[in-house]
Coordinates of C-alpha atoms and ligand atoms in Angstrom, one line a residue:
M1 CA -12.6 211.5 227.6
D2 CA -13.3 214.8 229.1
R3 CA -10.0 215.3 230.8
L4 CA -7.2 214.3 228.4
D5 CA -3.8 214.4 230.0
P6 CA -1.2 215.9 227.8
L7 CA 0.4 212.5 227.0
L8 CA -2.9 211.1 225.8
A9 CA -3.6 214.1 223.7
K10 CA -0.2 213.7 222.0
T11 CA -0.5 209.9 221.7
L12 CA -3.8 210.3 219.9
A13 CA -2.4 212.7 217.4
R14 CA -2.2 210.6 214.2
R15 CA 1.3 209.6 213.3
R16 CA 2.2 210.5 209.7
L17 CA 5.8 211.2 210.3
L18 CA 7.6 208.5 208.6
A19 CA 6.4 208.4 205.1
G20 CA 9.4 209.0 202.8
G21 CA 12.5 210.3 204.6
V22 CA 15.4 208.1 205.2
L23 CA 13.2 205.0 205.6
G24 CA 11.6 205.5 202.2
I25 CA 12.5 203.7 199.0
A26 CA 14.8 206.3 197.6
A27 CA 16.8 206.6 200.7
G28 CA 19.7 204.3 200.2
G29 CA 22.5 206.8 200.9
A30 CA 20.9 208.7 203.7
A31 CA 23.8 208.4 206.0
L32 CA 26.2 209.8 203.4
A33 CA 24.0 212.8 202.7
Q34 CA 25.1 214.1 206.1
G35 CA 28.1 216.1 204.9
G36 CA 30.4 213.1 205.6
R37 CA 30.3 213.1 209.4
F38 CA 31.8 210.0 210.9
A39 CA 32.2 208.5 214.4
Q40 CA 35.5 206.8 215.3
L41 CA 35.0 203.6 217.2
A42 CA 37.7 201.5 218.9
M43 CA 37.1 198.0 217.6
A44 CA 39.0 194.7 217.8
G45 CA 40.1 195.1 214.2
G46 CA 41.4 198.6 214.8
M47 CA 39.7 202.0 214.8
E48 CA 36.6 202.1 212.6
Q49 CA 34.8 204.9 211.0
R50 CA 31.0 204.9 211.1
P51 CA 28.7 207.3 209.4
L52 CA 26.6 209.6 211.5
A53 CA 23.1 210.8 210.5
S54 CA 20.5 213.0 212.1
D55 CA 17.7 212.5 209.6
F56 CA 15.9 209.5 211.0
P57 CA 12.5 210.5 212.2
G58 CA 12.5 211.5 215.8
K59 CA 16.2 211.0 216.1
G60 CA 19.1 213.3 216.6
E61 CA 22.7 212.4 215.6
M62 CA 23.1 208.6 215.6
I63 CA 25.7 206.2 214.4
V64 CA 24.3 204.3 211.5
L65 CA 25.0 200.6 211.2
R66 CA 22.2 199.9 208.7
N67 CA 19.4 202.0 207.1
R68 CA 16.6 199.5 206.4
P69 CA 15.5 198.4 208.8
P70 CA 17.4 200.9 210.9
L71 CA 20.2 199.9 213.3
L72 CA 21.2 203.1 215.0
E73 CA 23.7 203.4 217.8
T74 CA 24.0 206.0 220.5
P75 CA 27.4 207.9 220.6
M76 CA 29.1 207.4 224.0
R77 CA 29.3 211.1 224.6
V78 CA 25.5 211.1 225.1
F79 CA 25.9 208.8 228.2
D80 CA 28.3 211.4 229.7
E81 CA 25.6 214.0 229.8
S82 CA 22.9 212.2 231.9
V83 CA 22.1 208.7 233.2
F84 CA 18.8 209.1 231.3
T85 CA 19.2 208.7 227.5
P86 CA 17.2 211.3 225.6
N87 CA 14.5 209.7 223.4
E88 CA 16.0 211.3 220.3
R89 CA 19.4 209.7 221.0
F90 CA 18.1 206.3 222.1
F91 CA 19.4 203.4 220.0
V92 CA 17.2 201.7 217.5
R93 CA 17.1 198.0 216.4
W94 CA 14.6 196.2 214.3
H95 CA 14.9 192.7 212.8
W96 CA 12.4 192.6 210.0
S97 CA 12.2 195.2 207.2
D98 CA 8.4 195.8 207.3
I99 CA 8.4 198.1 210.3
P100 CA 5.5 200.5 211.2
L101 CA 6.0 203.8 209.4
D102 CA 2.7 205.1 210.3
V103 CA 0.4 204.2 213.3
D104 CA -3.2 205.3 213.5
A105 CA -3.4 205.8 217.3
A106 CA -7.2 206.2 217.2
A107 CA -7.7 202.8 215.5
F108 CA -4.9 201.0 217.4
R109 CA -5.9 198.1 219.6
L110 CA -3.9 195.9 222.0
T111 CA -5.5 192.4 222.0
I112 CA -5.0 189.6 224.6
T113 CA -6.0 186.1 223.5
G114 CA -6.0 182.7 225.1
G115 CA -7.2 183.9 228.5
K116 CA -10.6 183.3 230.1
R117 CA -11.9 186.4 228.2
P118 CA -10.7 188.0 225.0
V119 CA -9.4 191.5 225.6
S120 CA -9.1 194.4 223.1
L121 CA -8.0 197.7 224.5
S122 CA -7.8 201.1 222.7
L123 CA -5.1 203.6 223.8
P124 CA -7.7 205.6 225.8
D125 CA -8.8 202.4 227.5
L126 CA -5.2 201.7 228.4
L127 CA -4.5 205.2 229.7
K128 CA -7.3 204.9 232.2
L129 CA -5.7 201.9 234.0
P130 CA -3.5 202.3 237.1
R131 CA 0.1 203.2 236.0
I132 CA 3.5 202.2 237.2
S133 CA 6.8 203.9 236.4
Y134 CA 10.5 203.1 236.9
A135 CA 13.9 203.7 235.4
A136 CA 15.4 200.8 233.5
V137 CA 18.3 200.1 231.1
N138 CA 17.3 198.7 227.7
Q139 CA 20.4 196.9 226.4
C140 CA 20.7 194.8 223.3
S141 CA 22.0 191.2 224.0
G142 CA 24.7 192.0 221.3
N143 CA 25.7 195.3 222.7
S144 CA 29.5 195.6 222.2
R145 CA 29.5 192.6 219.8
G146 CA 31.9 194.5 217.5
L147 CA 34.6 194.1 220.2
F148 CA 34.5 190.3 220.2
E149 CA 37.9 188.7 219.4
P150 CA 37.8 186.7 217.3
R151 CA 35.0 188.6 215.6
V152 CA 31.5 187.1 215.3
P153 CA 28.8 187.7 212.8
G154 CA 25.8 190.0 213.6
A155 CA 25.4 193.8 214.1
Q156 CA 28.9 195.1 214.9
W157 CA 27.7 197.3 217.8
A158 CA 30.2 199.2 219.9
H159 CA 28.9 200.1 223.4
G160 CA 25.9 202.2 222.3
A161 CA 23.2 199.6 221.8
M162 CA 21.8 200.5 225.2
G163 CA 19.9 203.3 226.8
N164 CA 18.3 204.2 230.1
A165 CA 14.8 205.7 230.4
R166 CA 12.1 206.3 232.9
W167 CA 9.3 204.1 231.6
E168 CA 5.7 204.6 232.3
G169 CA 2.8 202.3 231.6
V170 CA 0.5 199.6 232.9
A171 CA 1.7 196.5 234.7
L172 CA 1.4 193.5 232.4
K173 CA -0.2 191.8 235.5
T174 CA -3.1 194.3 235.4
L175 CA -3.8 193.4 231.8
L176 CA -3.4 189.6 232.3
D177 CA -5.7 189.7 235.3
A178 CA -8.3 191.4 233.0
A179 CA -7.9 188.6 230.5
G180 CA -8.0 185.9 233.2
V181 CA -5.0 183.5 233.3
G182 CA -6.1 179.9 233.5
P183 CA -3.9 177.1 235.1
E184 CA -3.2 175.7 231.6
A185 CA -1.3 178.8 230.5
T186 CA 2.5 178.1 230.5
A187 CA 3.8 181.2 228.9
V188 CA 2.8 184.6 227.7
G189 CA 3.7 185.6 224.1
F190 CA 4.2 189.1 222.7
G191 CA 4.1 190.4 219.1
G192 CA 4.1 193.8 217.4
L193 CA 3.2 195.6 214.2
D194 CA 6.4 194.8 212.3
R195 CA 6.4 191.9 209.8
P196 CA 9.0 189.9 207.9
L197 CA 8.8 190.3 204.1
T198 CA 8.9 186.6 203.5
E199 CA 7.4 183.4 205.0
V200 CA 9.5 183.3 208.2
D201 CA 8.5 183.7 211.8
P202 CA 7.5 187.2 212.9
F203 CA 9.6 188.7 215.7
E204 CA 7.7 187.3 218.8
K205 CA 9.0 186.6 222.3
S206 CA 7.5 185.0 225.4
L207 CA 7.9 185.0 229.1
A208 CA 7.0 182.4 231.7
V209 CA 3.7 183.1 233.5
P210 CA 5.2 183.9 236.9
H211 CA 7.6 186.4 235.3
A212 CA 4.9 188.0 233.3
M213 CA 2.7 188.3 236.4
D214 CA 5.5 189.8 238.7
G215 CA 3.9 193.2 238.7
E216 CA 7.0 194.9 237.3
V217 CA 7.0 193.8 233.6
M218 CA 5.2 196.7 231.9
V219 CA 3.3 197.6 228.8
A220 CA 4.9 201.1 228.4
F221 CA 3.3 204.0 226.6
A222 CA 5.9 206.6 227.6
M223 CA 9.6 207.0 228.1
N224 CA 11.2 210.0 229.8
G225 CA 7.8 211.6 230.1
E226 CA 7.1 211.5 226.3
Q227 CA 5.3 209.1 224.0
L228 CA 7.6 206.5 222.6
P229 CA 9.4 207.5 219.4
L230 CA 8.0 205.5 216.4
L231 CA 11.4 203.8 216.0
N232 CA 11.4 202.8 219.6
G233 CA 8.0 201.1 219.4
F234 CA 5.2 203.7 219.4
P235 CA 2.5 203.4 220.7
L236 CA 3.3 200.6 223.2
R237 CA 6.3 198.4 224.1
L238 CA 7.0 195.7 226.6
V239 CA 9.5 196.6 229.3
V240 CA 11.2 193.6 231.0
P241 CA 13.4 195.3 233.6
G242 CA 16.8 193.7 234.2
W243 CA 16.5 191.5 231.1
Y244 CA 18.1 192.1 227.7
S245 CA 16.0 194.1 225.2
T246 CA 15.3 191.2 222.9
Y247 CA 12.3 190.6 225.2
W248 CA 11.2 194.3 225.1
V249 CA 8.8 193.8 222.1
K250 CA 8.1 197.1 220.3
A251 CA 4.9 198.3 218.7
L252 CA 3.3 195.7 220.9
N253 CA -0.2 194.9 219.6
H254 CA -0.9 191.3 220.6
I255 CA -0.4 189.3 223.8
D256 CA -1.3 185.6 223.7
L257 CA -1.5 183.1 226.5
L258 CA 0.3 179.9 225.4
T259 CA -0.4 176.4 226.5
V260 CA 2.3 174.7 224.5
P261 CA 6.1 175.4 224.5
D262 CA 6.9 178.4 222.3
K263 CA 8.5 177.1 219.1
N264 CA 8.9 180.5 217.5
Y265 CA 12.3 180.9 215.9
W266 CA 13.1 183.9 218.1
M267 CA 12.5 181.9 221.3
A268 CA 13.5 178.4 220.4
K269 CA 16.5 179.0 218.1
A270 CA 17.8 182.6 218.3
Y271 CA 19.2 184.3 221.4
Q272 CA 20.7 181.1 222.7
I273 CA 23.8 181.4 224.8
P274 CA 26.3 178.8 226.2
D275 CA 24.9 177.4 229.5
T276 CA 28.2 178.3 231.1
P277 CA 29.2 181.0 233.7
G278 CA 29.3 184.3 231.8
A279 CA 28.1 182.7 228.6
D280 CA 31.8 182.0 227.9
V281 CA 33.2 179.2 225.7
P282 CA 36.6 178.8 224.0
P283 CA 36.7 181.0 220.8
G284 CA 35.6 179.0 217.8
T285 CA 33.4 176.6 219.8
S286 CA 30.0 176.0 218.5
T287 CA 28.7 172.8 220.2
F288 CA 27.9 173.3 223.8
P289 CA 24.8 173.1 226.0
K290 CA 22.6 176.1 225.2
T291 CA 20.1 178.1 227.1
A292 CA 18.0 181.2 226.4
I293 CA 19.5 184.6 227.2
T294 CA 17.7 186.2 230.2
A295 CA 19.0 188.7 232.8
M296 CA 21.7 191.3 232.2
N297 CA 25.0 191.4 234.1
P298 CA 26.9 194.3 235.7
R299 CA 28.8 196.7 233.4
S300 CA 30.4 200.1 233.5
W301 CA 31.9 202.6 231.0
I302 CA 34.1 205.6 231.2
T303 CA 32.1 208.1 229.2
G304 CA 34.0 211.4 229.6
I305 CA 37.2 210.3 227.9
E306 CA 37.4 208.9 224.4
P307 CA 39.6 205.9 223.9
G308 CA 42.7 206.6 221.9
I309 CA 42.7 210.3 222.9
R310 CA 45.9 212.3 223.6
L311 CA 45.5 214.7 226.5
P312 CA 47.6 217.4 228.1
H313 CA 49.2 215.8 231.2
R314 CA 47.8 216.6 234.6
P315 CA 48.6 214.8 237.9
E316 CA 45.0 214.3 238.8
L317 CA 42.7 213.1 236.0
P318 CA 38.9 213.3 236.5
V319 CA 37.3 210.1 235.3
G320 CA 33.5 209.6 235.2
G321 CA 31.0 207.4 233.6
I322 CA 28.0 205.2 234.0
A323 CA 27.4 201.8 235.6
M324 CA 24.6 199.3 235.7
G325 CA 24.1 196.3 238.0
G326 CA 22.2 194.1 235.5
D327 CA 19.0 193.0 237.1
R328 CA 19.9 194.6 240.5
G329 CA 21.5 197.8 241.7
V330 CA 25.1 199.1 241.6
R331 CA 26.9 198.6 244.9
R332 CA 30.4 199.9 244.0
V333 CA 32.4 201.2 241.1
E334 CA 36.2 201.2 241.2
V335 CA 38.5 202.9 238.7
S336 CA 42.1 202.3 237.7
A337 CA 44.7 204.3 235.7
D338 CA 47.2 201.4 235.4
G339 CA 45.3 198.7 233.6
G340 CA 43.8 197.2 236.7
A341 CA 47.0 196.9 238.8
T342 CA 45.6 199.3 241.4
W343 CA 42.0 200.5 242.0
R344 CA 40.3 203.3 243.9
D345 CA 36.6 203.7 244.7
A346 CA 34.5 206.1 242.6
A347 CA 31.8 208.3 244.2
L348 CA 28.3 207.1 243.1
G349 CA 25.7 209.5 241.8
P350 CA 22.0 209.4 242.8
D351 CA 20.4 206.0 242.9
E352 CA 17.6 206.0 240.4
G353 CA 16.5 202.4 241.1
R354 CA 18.0 199.0 240.7
Y355 CA 17.4 198.8 237.0
S356 CA 18.9 202.2 236.1
F357 CA 22.3 203.5 235.0
R358 CA 24.2 205.1 237.9
R359 CA 26.7 207.8 237.5
F360 CA 30.2 207.4 238.9
D361 CA 33.0 210.0 239.3
A362 CA 36.6 209.8 240.6
V363 CA 39.9 211.5 240.3
L364 CA 42.9 209.3 239.3
P365 CA 46.5 210.2 240.0
I366 CA 48.6 210.1 236.8
A367 CA 52.3 210.1 237.8
T368 CA 54.0 210.2 234.5
R369 CA 53.4 211.4 230.9
G370 CA 52.8 208.6 228.4
A371 CA 50.4 205.8 227.8
H372 CA 47.8 204.9 230.4
T373 CA 45.0 202.3 230.5
L374 CA 41.9 203.6 232.3
M375 CA 39.4 201.1 233.6
S376 CA 36.2 201.0 235.6
R377 CA 34.8 198.0 237.3
C378 CA 31.2 197.6 238.7
T379 CA 30.1 195.4 241.6
N380 CA 26.3 194.9 241.7
A381 CA 24.1 194.6 244.8
D382 CA 24.6 190.9 244.8
G383 CA 28.4 191.2 244.9
V384 CA 28.8 190.1 241.2
V385 CA 31.9 191.9 239.8
Q386 CA 32.7 192.5 236.2
P387 CA 35.4 190.1 235.1
M388 CA 38.7 191.3 233.7
K389 CA 38.7 188.8 230.8
A390 CA 36.2 189.2 227.9
N391 CA 33.8 186.3 227.3
W392 CA 33.3 184.7 223.9
N393 CA 30.4 183.0 222.3
P394 CA 29.4 182.7 218.6
G395 CA 26.4 185.0 219.0
G396 CA 28.5 187.8 220.5
Y397 CA 26.2 188.0 223.5
M398 CA 26.5 189.3 227.1
R399 CA 29.9 191.0 226.9
N400 CA 30.5 192.5 230.4
C401 CA 34.2 192.5 231.0
V402 CA 36.1 195.5 232.3
E403 CA 36.7 197.7 229.3
A404 CA 40.1 199.3 228.7
C405 CA 40.3 203.0 227.7
R406 CA 43.8 203.6 226.4
I407 CA 45.0 207.2 226.4
E408 CA 48.2 209.1 226.2
T409 CA 49.1 212.2 228.2
V410 CA 51.7 214.6 226.9
Ligands
LIG501 N1 8.5 194.4 217.5 C1 9.9 194.3 217.7 N2 10.3 194.5 218.9 C2 11.7 194.4 219.1 C3 12.6 194.1 218.1 C4 12.0 193.9 216.8 O1 12.8 193.6 215.8 N3 10.7 194.0 216.6 N4 13.9 193.9 218.4 C5 14.3 193.7 219.8 C6 15.7 193.9 220.0 S1 16.8 192.6 219.6 C7 16.2 195.1 220.6 S2 17.9 195.3 220.9 C8 15.3 196.1 221.1 C9 15.7 197.5 220.6 O2 14.9 198.5 221.2 P1 15.0 200.0 220.7 O3 15.0 199.9 219.2 O4 13.9 200.7 221.3 O5 16.3 200.5 221.2 O6 14.0 196.0 220.6 C10 13.5 194.6 220.7 N5 12.1 194.6 220.4
LIG502 MO1 18.9 193.2 220.4

């Protein structure tokens, strides 16, 4: 390695950042040690207060849903500043408690088993391979679950279990070609450095071979031009653009070609949605045909105005935010100040690619002082429009309805 690029030099710096701190044993009340700062979130059960903390390693101020393992949500304001979510404000979600607190980048290997040849790559090996890069939204399947009515169990996220980054890495296809995919392979499995504390299935996911070989699915070593934060999967994570982040395995250290159907709990039992349009069933229903969650759907959020706020009246109200098309681009965003009775087109910001957030801005006429319901509605490149009515399913997955932002002008 005579010519280390800056990223490689940083990546090879040993990570000793996480020992102790809020993830340590003595850290039960980390969130409360922050001088009592709270976020107000509009939830189905009313406004809710959530603690804010800035002392998670590599993270700025985040909404804390849980300390160990961390569930950290991005405050909506962050999305108003840029369509790219800064790494230190990017949300965090881990399932099992034994997460990597320390990764020795020099000793790290990514292995591929089950192919024609076993493969074991160090980070320098990986950084020598041809790279790809694109912007893509990473969104939890349960993003906005806290708004389900009636409520459902699971992490009570508001809208901040999502983020958009420019990812850089090696196409999974390049790695699988090196391993040699035989005709008997039916799926490609992915696992990381995190472990459960008990005898249950580790968090592992799989993709069908044609999807894994599409040239877009990526083993990423960088986001937004920096190495991945430890809590977002340092040193490597899978990026499955257009699909929910349950597939975006973090701290990825093994890839396995499978020849039998994947029976792992996280594929076979978890992340199952109703096999109905919009993953929608009547509230309370639990028996219905199920299918695995896959691609995302169009969504949009007004990010510049907080729900519930009281504003000085002005006849023309600037309304802006972000939209995503799901697994394809954003064609159109409309906005409304009267709860969806009338709509006008918003201007779209730069197109950063089909998997990215896209900025929208408009000015809405507000005739009278009083209560107003602001809305935004995205149509993706396929003509799929956000529905007005919220979906419901017991897992709290795939919410994508038009969101209402109720404000008052005085
Ligand atoms: N190794 C590992 N990867 C994982 C998970 C996990 O628990 N372990 N959780 C998944 C889920 S459900 C989500 S929402 C995303 C969260 O990614 P982030 O923490 O980088 O935002 O990671 C995914 N990848
Ligand atoms: Mo998730």
